[in-house]
Backbone as JSON, one array per atom type, in Angstrom:
{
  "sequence": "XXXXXXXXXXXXXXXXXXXXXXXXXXXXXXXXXXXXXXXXXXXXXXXXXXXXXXXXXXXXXXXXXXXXXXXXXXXXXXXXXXXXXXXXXXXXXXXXXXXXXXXXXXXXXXXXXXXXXXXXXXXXXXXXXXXXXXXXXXXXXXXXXXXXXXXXXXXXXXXXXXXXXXXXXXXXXXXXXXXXXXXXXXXXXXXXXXXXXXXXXXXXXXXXXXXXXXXXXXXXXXXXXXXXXXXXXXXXXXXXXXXXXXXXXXXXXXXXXXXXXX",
  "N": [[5.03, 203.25, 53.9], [5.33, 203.99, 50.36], [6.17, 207.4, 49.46], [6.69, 208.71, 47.37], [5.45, 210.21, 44.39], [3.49, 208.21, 41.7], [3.53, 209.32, 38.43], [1.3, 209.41, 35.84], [0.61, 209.8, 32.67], [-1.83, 210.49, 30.38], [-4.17, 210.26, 31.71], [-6.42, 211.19, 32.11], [-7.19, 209.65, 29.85], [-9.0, 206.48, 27.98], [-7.64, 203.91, 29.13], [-6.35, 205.46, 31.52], [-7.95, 206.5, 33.08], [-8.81, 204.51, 33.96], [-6.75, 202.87, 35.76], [-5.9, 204.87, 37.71], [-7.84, 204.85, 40.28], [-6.45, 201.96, 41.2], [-4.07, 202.1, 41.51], [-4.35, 204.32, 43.61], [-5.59, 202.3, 45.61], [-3.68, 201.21, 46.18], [-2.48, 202.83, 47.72], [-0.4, 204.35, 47.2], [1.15, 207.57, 46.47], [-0.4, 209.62, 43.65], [-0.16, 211.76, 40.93], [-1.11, 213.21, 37.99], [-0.05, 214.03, 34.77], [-1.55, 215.99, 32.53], [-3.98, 217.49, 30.0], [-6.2, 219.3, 30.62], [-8.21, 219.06, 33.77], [-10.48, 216.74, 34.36], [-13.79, 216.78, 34.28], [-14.69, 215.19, 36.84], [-12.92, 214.26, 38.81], [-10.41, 212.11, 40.13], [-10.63, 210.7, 43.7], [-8.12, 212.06, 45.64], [-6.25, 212.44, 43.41], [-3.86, 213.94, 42.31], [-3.82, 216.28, 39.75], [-1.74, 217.88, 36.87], [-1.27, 220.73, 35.03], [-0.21, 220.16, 31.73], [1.57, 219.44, 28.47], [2.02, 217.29, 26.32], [2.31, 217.36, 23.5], [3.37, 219.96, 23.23], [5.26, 220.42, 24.99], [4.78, 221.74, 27.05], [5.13, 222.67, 30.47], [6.07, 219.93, 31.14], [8.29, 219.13, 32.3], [8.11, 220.75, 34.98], [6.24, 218.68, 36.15], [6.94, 216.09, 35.84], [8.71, 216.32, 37.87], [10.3, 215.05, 40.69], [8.59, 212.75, 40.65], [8.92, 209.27, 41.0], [8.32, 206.38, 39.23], [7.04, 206.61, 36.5], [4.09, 206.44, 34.16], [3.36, 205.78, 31.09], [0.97, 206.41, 29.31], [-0.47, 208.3, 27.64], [-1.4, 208.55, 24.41], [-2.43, 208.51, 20.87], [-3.89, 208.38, 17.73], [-1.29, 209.55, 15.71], [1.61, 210.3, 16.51], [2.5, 209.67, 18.82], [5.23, 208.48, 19.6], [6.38, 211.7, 19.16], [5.55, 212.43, 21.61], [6.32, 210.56, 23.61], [9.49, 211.15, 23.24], [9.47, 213.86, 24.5], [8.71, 213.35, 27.05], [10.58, 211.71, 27.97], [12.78, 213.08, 27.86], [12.43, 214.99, 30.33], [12.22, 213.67, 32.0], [14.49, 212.11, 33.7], [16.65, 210.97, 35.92], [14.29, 209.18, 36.79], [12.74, 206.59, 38.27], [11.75, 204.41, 37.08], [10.11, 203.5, 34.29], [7.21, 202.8, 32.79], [5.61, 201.99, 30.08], [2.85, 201.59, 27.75], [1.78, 199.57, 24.94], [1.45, 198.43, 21.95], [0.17, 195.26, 20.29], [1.93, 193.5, 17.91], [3.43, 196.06, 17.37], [6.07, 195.59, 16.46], [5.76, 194.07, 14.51], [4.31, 194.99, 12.49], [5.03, 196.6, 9.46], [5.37, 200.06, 8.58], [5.42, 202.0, 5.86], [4.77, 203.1, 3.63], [2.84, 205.35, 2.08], [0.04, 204.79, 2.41], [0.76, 202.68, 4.21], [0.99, 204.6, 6.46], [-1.27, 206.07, 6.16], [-3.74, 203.89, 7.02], [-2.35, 202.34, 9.26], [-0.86, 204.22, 10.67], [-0.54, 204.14, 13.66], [0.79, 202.11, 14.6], [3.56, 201.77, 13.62], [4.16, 204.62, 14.62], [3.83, 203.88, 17.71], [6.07, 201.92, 17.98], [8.03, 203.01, 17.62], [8.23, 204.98, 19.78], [8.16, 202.66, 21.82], [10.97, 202.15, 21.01], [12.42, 204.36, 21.4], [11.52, 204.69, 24.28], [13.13, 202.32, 25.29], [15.91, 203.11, 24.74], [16.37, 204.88, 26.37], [17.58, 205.11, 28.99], [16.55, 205.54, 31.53], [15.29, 202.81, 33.94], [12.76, 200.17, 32.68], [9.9, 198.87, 31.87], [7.7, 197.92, 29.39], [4.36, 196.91, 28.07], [2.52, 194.93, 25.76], [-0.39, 195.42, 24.17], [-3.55, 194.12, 22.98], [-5.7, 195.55, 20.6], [-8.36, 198.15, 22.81], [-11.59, 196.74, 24.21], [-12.88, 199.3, 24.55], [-11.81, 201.48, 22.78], [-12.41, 200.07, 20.44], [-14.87, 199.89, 20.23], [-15.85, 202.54, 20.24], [-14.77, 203.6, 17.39], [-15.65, 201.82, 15.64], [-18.57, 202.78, 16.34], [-18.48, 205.25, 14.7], [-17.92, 204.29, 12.45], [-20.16, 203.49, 11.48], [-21.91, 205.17, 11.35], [-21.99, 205.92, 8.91], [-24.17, 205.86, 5.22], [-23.41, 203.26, 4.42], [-20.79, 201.3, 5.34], [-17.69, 200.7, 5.22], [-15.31, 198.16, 5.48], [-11.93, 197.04, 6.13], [-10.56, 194.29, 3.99], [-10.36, 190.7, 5.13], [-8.82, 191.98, 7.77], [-8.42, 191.41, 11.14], [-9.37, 191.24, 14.81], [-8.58, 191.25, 17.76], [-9.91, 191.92, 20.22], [-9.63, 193.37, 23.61], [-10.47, 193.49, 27.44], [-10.68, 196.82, 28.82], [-10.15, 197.27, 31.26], [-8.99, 194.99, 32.01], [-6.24, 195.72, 31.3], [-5.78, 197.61, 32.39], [-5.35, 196.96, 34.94], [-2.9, 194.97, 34.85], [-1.08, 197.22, 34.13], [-1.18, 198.49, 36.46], [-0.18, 196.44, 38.23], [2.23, 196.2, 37.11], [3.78, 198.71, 37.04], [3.79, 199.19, 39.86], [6.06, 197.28, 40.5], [9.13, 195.9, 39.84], [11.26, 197.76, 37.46], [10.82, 195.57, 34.81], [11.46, 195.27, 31.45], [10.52, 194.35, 28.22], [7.77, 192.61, 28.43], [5.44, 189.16, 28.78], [2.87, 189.21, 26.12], [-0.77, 190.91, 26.34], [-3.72, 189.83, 25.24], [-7.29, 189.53, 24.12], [-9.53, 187.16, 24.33], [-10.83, 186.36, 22.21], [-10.34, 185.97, 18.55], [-11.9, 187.77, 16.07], [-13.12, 188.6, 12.64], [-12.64, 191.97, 11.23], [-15.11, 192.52, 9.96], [-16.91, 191.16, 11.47], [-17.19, 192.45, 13.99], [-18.26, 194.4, 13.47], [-20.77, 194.19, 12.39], [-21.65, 192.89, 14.8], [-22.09, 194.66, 16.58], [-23.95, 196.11, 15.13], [-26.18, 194.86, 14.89], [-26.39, 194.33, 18.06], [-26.95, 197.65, 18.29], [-29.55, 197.34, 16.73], [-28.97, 198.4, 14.41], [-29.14, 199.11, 10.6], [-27.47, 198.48, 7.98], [-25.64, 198.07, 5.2], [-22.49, 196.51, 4.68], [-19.37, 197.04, 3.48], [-16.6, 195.28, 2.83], [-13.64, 196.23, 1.59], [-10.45, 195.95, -0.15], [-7.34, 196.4, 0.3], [-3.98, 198.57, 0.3], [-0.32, 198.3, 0.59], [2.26, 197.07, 2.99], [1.65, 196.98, 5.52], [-1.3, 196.53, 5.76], [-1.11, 193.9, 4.74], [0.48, 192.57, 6.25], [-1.09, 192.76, 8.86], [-3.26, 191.57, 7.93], [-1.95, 189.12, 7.54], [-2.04, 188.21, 10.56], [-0.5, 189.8, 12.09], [-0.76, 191.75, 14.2], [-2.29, 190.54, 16.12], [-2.57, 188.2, 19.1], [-2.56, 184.81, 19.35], [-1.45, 183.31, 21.12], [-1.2, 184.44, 23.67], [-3.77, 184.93, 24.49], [-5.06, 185.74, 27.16], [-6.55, 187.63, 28.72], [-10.31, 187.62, 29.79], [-12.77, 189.04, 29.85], [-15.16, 188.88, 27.57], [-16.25, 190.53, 23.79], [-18.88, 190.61, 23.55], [-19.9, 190.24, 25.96], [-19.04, 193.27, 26.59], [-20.35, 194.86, 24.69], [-23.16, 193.97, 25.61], [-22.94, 195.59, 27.63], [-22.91, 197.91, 27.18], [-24.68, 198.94, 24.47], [-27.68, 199.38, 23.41], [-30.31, 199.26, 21.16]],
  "CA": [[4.44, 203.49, 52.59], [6.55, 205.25, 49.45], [5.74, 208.51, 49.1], [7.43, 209.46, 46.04], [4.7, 209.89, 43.89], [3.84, 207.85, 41.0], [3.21, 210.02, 37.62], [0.38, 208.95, 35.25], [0.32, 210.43, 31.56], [-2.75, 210.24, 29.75], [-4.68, 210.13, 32.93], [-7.87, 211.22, 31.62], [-7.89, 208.69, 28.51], [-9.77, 205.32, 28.46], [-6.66, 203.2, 30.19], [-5.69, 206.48, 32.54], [-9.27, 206.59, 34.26], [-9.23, 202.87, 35.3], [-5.71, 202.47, 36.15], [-5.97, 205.35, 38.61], [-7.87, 203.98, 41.2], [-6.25, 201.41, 41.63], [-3.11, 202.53, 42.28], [-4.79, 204.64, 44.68], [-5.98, 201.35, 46.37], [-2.88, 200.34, 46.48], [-1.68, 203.4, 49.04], [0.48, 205.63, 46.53], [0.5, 208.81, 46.09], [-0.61, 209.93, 42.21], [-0.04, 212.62, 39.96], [-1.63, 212.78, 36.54], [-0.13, 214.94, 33.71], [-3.12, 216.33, 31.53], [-3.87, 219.44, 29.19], [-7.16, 219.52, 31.27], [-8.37, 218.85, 34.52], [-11.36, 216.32, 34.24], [-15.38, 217.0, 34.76], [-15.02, 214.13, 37.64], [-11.35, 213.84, 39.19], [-10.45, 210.86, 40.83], [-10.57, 211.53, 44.86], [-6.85, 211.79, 46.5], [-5.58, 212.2, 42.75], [-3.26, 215.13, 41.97], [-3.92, 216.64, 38.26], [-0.94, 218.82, 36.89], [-1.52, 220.96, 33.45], [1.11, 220.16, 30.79], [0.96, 219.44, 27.48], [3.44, 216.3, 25.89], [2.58, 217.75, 22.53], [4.25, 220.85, 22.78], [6.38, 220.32, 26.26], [4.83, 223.01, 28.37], [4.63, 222.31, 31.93], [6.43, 218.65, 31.77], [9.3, 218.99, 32.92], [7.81, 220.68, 36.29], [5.14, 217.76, 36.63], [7.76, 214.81, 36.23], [9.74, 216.53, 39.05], [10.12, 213.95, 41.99], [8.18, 211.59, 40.19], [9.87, 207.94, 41.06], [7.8, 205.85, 38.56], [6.11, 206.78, 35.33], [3.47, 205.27, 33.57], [2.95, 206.29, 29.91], [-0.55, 205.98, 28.75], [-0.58, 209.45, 26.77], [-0.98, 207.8, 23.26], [-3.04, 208.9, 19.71], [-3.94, 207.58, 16.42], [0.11, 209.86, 15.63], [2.56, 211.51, 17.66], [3.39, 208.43, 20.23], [7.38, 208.88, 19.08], [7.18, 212.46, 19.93], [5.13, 212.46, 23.53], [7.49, 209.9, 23.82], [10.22, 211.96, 22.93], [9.09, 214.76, 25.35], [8.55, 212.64, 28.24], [12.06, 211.27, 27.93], [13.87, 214.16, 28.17], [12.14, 215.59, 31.31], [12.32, 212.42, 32.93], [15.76, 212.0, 33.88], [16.53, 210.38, 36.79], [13.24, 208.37, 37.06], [13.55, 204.96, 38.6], [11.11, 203.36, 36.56], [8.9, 204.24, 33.18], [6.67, 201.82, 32.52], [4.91, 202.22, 28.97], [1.36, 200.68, 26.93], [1.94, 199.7, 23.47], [0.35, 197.74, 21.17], [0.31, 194.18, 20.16], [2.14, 194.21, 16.27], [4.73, 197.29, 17.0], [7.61, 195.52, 15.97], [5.83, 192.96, 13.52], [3.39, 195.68, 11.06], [5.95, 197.54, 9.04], [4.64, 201.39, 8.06], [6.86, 202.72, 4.98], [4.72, 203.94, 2.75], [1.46, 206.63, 2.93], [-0.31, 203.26, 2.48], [0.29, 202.18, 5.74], [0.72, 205.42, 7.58], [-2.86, 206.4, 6.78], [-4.61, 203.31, 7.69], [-1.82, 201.89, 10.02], [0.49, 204.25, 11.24], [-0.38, 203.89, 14.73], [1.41, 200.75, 14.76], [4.57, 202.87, 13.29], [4.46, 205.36, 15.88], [4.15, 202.89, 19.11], [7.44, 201.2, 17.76], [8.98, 204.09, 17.84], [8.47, 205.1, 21.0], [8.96, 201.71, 22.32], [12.33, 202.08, 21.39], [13.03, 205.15, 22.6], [12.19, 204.04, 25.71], [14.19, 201.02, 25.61], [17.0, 203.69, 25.23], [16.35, 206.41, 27.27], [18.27, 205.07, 29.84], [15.44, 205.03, 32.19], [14.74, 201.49, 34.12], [11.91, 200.46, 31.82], [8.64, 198.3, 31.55], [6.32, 197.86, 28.34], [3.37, 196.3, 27.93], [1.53, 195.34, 24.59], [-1.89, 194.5, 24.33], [-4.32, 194.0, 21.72], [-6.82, 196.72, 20.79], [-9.19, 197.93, 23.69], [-13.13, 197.15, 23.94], [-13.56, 200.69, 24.45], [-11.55, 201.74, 21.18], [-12.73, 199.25, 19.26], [-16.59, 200.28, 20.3], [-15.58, 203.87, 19.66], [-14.14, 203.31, 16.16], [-17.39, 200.99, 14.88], [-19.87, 203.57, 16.05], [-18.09, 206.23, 14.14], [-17.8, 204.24, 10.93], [-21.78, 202.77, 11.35], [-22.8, 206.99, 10.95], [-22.17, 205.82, 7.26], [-24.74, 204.72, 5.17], [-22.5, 202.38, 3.67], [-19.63, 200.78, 5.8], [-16.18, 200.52, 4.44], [-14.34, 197.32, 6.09], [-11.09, 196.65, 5.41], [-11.41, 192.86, 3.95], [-9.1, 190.16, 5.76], [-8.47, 192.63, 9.0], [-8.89, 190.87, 12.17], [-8.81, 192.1, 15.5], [-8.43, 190.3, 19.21], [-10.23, 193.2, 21.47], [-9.42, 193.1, 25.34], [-11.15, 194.5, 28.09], [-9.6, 197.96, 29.08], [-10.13, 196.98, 33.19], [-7.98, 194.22, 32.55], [-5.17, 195.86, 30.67], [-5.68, 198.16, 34.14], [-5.26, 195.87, 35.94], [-2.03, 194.61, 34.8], [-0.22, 198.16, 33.99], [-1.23, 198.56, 38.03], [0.78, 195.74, 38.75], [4.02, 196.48, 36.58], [3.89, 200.09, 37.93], [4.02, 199.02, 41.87], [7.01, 196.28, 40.43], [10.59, 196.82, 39.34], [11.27, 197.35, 36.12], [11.3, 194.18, 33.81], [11.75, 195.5, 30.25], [9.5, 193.88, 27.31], [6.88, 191.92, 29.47], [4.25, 189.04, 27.9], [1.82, 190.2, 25.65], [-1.88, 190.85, 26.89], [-4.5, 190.13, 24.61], [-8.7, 189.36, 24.64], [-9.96, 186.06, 24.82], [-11.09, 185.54, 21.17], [-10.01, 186.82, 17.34], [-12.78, 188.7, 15.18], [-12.56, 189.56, 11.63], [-13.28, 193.18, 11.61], [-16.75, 192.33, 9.68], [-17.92, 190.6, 11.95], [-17.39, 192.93, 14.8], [-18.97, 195.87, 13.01], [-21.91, 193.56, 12.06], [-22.2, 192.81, 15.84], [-22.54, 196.08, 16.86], [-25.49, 196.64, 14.3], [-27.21, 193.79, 15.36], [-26.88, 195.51, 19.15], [-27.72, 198.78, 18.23], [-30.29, 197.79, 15.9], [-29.07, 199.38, 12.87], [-29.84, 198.43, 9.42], [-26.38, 199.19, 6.89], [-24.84, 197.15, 3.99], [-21.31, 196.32, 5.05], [-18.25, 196.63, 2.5], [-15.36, 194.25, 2.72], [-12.7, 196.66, 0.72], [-9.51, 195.35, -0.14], [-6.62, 197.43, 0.54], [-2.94, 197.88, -0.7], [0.47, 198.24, 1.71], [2.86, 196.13, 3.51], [1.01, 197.31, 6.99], [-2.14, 196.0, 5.84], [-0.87, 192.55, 4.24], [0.66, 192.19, 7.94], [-2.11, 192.52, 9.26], [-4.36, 190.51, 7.44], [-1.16, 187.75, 8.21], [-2.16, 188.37, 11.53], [0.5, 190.55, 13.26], [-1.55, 192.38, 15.23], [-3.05, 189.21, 17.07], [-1.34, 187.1, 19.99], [-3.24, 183.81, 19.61], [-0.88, 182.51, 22.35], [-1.32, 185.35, 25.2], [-5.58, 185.28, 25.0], [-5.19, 185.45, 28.76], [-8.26, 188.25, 28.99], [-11.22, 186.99, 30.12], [-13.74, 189.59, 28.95], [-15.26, 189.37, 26.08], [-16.74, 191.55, 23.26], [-20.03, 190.26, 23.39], [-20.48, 191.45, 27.1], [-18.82, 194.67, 26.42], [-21.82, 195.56, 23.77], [-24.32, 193.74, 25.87], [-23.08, 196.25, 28.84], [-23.04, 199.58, 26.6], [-24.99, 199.31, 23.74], [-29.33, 200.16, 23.25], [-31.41, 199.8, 20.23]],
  "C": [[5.35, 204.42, 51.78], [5.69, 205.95, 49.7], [5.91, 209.39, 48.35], [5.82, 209.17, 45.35], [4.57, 208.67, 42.31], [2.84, 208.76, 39.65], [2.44, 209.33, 36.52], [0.09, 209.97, 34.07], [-0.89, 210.04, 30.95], [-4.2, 209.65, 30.86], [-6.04, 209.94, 33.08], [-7.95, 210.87, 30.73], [-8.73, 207.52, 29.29], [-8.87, 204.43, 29.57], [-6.7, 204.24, 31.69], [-6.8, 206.1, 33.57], [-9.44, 205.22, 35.05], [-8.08, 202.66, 36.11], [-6.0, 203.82, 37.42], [-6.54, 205.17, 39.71], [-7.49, 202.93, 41.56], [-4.58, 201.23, 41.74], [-2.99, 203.47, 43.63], [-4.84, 203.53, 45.68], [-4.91, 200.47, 46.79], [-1.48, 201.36, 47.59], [-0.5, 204.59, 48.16], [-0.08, 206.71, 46.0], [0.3, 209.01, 44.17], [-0.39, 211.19, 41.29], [0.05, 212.22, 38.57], [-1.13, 214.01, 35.55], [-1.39, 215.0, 32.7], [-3.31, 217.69, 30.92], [-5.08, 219.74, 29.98], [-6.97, 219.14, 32.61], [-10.05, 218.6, 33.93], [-12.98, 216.47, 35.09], [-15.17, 215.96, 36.42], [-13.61, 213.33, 38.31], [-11.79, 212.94, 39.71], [-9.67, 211.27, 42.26], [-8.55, 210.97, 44.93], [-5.73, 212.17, 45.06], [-5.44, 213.53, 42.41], [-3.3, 215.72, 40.34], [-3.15, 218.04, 38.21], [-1.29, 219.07, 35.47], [-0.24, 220.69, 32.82], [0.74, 219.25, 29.7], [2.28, 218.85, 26.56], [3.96, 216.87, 24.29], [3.37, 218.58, 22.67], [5.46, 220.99, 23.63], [6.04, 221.34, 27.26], [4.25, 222.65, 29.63], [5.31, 220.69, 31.99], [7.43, 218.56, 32.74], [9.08, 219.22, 34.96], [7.28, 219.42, 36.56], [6.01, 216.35, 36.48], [8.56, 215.17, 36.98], [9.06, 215.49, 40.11], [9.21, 212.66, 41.9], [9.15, 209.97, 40.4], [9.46, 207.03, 39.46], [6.93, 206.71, 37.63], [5.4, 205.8, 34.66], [2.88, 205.83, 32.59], [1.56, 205.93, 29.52], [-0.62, 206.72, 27.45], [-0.57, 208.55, 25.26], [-2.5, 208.7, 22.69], [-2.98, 208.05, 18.76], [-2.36, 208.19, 15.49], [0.59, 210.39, 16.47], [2.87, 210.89, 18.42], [4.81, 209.12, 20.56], [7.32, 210.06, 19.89], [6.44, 212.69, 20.87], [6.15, 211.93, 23.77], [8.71, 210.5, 24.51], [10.76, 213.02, 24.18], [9.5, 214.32, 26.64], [9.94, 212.22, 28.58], [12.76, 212.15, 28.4], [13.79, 215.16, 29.23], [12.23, 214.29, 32.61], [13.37, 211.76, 33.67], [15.83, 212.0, 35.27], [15.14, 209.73, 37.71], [13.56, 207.02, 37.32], [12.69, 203.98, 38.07], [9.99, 204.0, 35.33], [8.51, 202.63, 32.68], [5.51, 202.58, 31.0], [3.95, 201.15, 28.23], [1.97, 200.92, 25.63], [1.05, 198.53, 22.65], [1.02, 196.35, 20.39], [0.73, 194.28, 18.24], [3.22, 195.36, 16.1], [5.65, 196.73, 16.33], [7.28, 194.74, 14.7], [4.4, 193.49, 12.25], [4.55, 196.94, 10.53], [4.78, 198.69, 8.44], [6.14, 201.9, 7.57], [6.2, 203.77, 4.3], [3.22, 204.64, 2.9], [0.47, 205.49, 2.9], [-0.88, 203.08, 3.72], [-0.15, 203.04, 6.21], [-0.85, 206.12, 7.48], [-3.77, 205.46, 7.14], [-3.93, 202.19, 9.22], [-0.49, 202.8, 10.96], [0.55, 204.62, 12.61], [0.43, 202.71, 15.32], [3.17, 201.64, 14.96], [5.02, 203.65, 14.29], [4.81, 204.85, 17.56], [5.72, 202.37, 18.8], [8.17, 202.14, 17.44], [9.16, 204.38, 19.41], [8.49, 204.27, 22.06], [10.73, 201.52, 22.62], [13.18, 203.34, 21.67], [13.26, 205.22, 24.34], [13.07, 203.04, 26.48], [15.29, 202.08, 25.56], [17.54, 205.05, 25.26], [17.35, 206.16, 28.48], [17.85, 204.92, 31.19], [15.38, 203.36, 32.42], [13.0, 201.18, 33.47], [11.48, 198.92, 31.76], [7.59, 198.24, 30.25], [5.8, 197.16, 28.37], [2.72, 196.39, 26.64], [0.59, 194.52, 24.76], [-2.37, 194.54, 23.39], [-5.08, 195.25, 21.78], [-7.95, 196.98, 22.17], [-10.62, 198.07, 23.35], [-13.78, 198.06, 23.65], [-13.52, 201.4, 23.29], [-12.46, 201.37, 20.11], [-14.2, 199.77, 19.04], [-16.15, 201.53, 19.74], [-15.35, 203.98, 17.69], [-15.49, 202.96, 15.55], [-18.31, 202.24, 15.03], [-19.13, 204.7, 15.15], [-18.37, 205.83, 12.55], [-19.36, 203.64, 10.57], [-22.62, 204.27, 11.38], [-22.91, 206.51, 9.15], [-23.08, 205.24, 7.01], [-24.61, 203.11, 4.64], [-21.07, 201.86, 4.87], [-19.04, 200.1, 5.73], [-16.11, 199.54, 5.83], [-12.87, 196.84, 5.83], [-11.24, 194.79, 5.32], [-9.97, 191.96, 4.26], [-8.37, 190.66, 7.22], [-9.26, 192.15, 9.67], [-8.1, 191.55, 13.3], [-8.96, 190.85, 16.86], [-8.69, 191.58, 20.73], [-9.69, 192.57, 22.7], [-9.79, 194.21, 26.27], [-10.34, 195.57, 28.69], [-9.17, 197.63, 30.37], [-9.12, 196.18, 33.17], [-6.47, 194.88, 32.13], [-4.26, 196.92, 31.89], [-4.99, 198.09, 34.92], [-3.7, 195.38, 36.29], [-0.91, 195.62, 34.74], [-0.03, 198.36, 35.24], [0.08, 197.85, 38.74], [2.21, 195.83, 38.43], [4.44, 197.62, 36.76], [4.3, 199.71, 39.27], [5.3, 197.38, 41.5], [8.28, 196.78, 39.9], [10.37, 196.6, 38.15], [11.32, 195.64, 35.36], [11.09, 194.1, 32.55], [10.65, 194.7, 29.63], [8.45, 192.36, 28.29], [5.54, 190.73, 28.09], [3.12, 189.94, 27.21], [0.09, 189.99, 26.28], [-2.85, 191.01, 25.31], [-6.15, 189.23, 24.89], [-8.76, 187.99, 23.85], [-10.09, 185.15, 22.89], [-10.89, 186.04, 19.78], [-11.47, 186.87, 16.49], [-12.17, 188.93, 13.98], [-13.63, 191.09, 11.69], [-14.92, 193.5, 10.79], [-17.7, 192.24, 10.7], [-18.26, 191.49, 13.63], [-18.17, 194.19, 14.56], [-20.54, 194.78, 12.86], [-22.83, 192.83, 13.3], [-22.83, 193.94, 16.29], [-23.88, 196.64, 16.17], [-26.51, 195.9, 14.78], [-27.74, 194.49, 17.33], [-27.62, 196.41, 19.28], [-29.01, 199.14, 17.46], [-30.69, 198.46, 14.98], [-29.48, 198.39, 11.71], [-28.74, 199.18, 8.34], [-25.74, 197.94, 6.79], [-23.52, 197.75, 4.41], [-20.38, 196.13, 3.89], [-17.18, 195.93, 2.29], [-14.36, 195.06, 1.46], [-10.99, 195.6, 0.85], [-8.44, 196.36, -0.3], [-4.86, 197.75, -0.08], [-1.99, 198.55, 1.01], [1.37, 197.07, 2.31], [2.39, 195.68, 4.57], [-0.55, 195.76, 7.04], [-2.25, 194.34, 5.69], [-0.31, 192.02, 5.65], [-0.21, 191.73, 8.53], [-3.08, 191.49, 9.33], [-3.39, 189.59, 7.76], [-1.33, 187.37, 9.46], [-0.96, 188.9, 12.62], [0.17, 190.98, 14.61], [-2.35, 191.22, 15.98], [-1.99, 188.29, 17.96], [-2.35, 185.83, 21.0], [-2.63, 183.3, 20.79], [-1.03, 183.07, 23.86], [-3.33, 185.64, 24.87], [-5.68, 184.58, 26.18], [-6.34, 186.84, 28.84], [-9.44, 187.16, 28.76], [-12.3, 187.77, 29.63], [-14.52, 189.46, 27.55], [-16.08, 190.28, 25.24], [-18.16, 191.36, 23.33], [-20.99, 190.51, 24.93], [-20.56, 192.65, 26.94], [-19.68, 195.38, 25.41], [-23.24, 195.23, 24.38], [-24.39, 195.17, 27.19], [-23.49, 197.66, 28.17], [-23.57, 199.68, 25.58], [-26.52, 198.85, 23.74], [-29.08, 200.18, 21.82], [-31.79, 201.13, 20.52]]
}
């Protein structure tokens, strides 16, 4: 069995928590960079403090690390975790990184995008830093996750009014599977830009907010705004969607029947 460990950023996000058992289950040792240590560790799993934003404590906690597996990600700042991670990482024999379906094909120029898109922006940045870090290197893009996507809706269904952007469609995918598959390109050799992973079926973002109400048994008039940008006109072209990789099997209509109460 290796025994180099394998290092897990973002450990305690939505991806981090599933992907960790099952690299457990698969006999390697773990270590999770984190600014915390979580209500409910995961047994056998090592949690080191350090903090990508500012750099304190990485450099110890990617010591002897063989494999990395980026998760650490935000709505900004990808680029510089990124950034961070890179430059403590040196002589790693494998960084495997999550990105998002659209990095290379939603341009963010102007404040436009970057306030309603510049998560897109930021992933394609630190995509290609990792392409040349020099690091043997893995990415993965997927479509938005169930969990996000649920997160996001209930936030904007507090309104009594809810803003949609009009023409934005989305292609959720279940987080377990996206898991599932980072699991597998972690415990594999590198193999640089990898198919894309995305969920089973495309949504315009109406109609997924208008599910969710129907779930939770709300009662709010929905807006269809129309927006301005290059990001967004992408979008609405469908960038962010990979009609050809809806290899997830989940779909959204479980993932609200499993977690969401009137």
């Amino acid at each position: 069995m290796t025994t180099t460990p394998i290092l897990v950023t973002g450990g305690t996000g939505t991806l981090g928590r599933l992907l960790l058992p099952l690299l457990r289950e698969a006999g390697r040792p773990v270590r999770v960079l984190s600014r915390n240590r979580p209500a409910e560790p995961v047994p056998g799993v090592e949690y080191v403090a350090a903090d990508l934003a500012t750099g304190e404590g990485v450099a110890a906690t990617v010591a002897g690390a063989g494999t990395i597996v980026h998760c650490a990600g935000s709505a900004k700042g990808d680029d510089a975790k990124a950034r961070t991670l890179i430059r403590a990482a040196e002589g790693a024999e494998h960084l495997v990184y999550i990105s998002v379906v659209g990095a290379d094909r939603v341009p963010v120029r102007s404040a436009a995008d970057r306030a309603m898109f510049g998560y897109f922006g930021a992933k394609r940045a630190a995509e290609l830093l990792v392409e040349e870090s020099g690091i043997p290197w893995t990415t993965l893009r997927a479509t938005q996750f169930h969990e996000l996507t649920l997160t996001t809706i209930r936030q904007m269904a507090k309104m009594p009014v809810v803003p949609v952007p009009a023409g934005v469609r989305f292609q959720p995918v279940a987080g377990a599977e996206v898991a599932a598959r980072m699991a597998e390109l972690a415990l594999g050799a590198p193999a640089g830009l990898v198919p894309d992973l995305a969920g089973p079926r495309v949504y315009g973002m109406d109609e997924l907010v208008r599910s969710y109400l129907r779930a939770a048994g709300k009662r709010r008039p929905v807006l269809r705004m129309r927006m301005a940008g290059g990001a967004y006109r992408a979008v609405c072209a469908g960038a962010n969607l990979a009609p050809g990789r809806a290899v997830g099997t989940g779909t959204w209509e479980a993932h609200l029947a499993a977690n969401v109460r009137p």
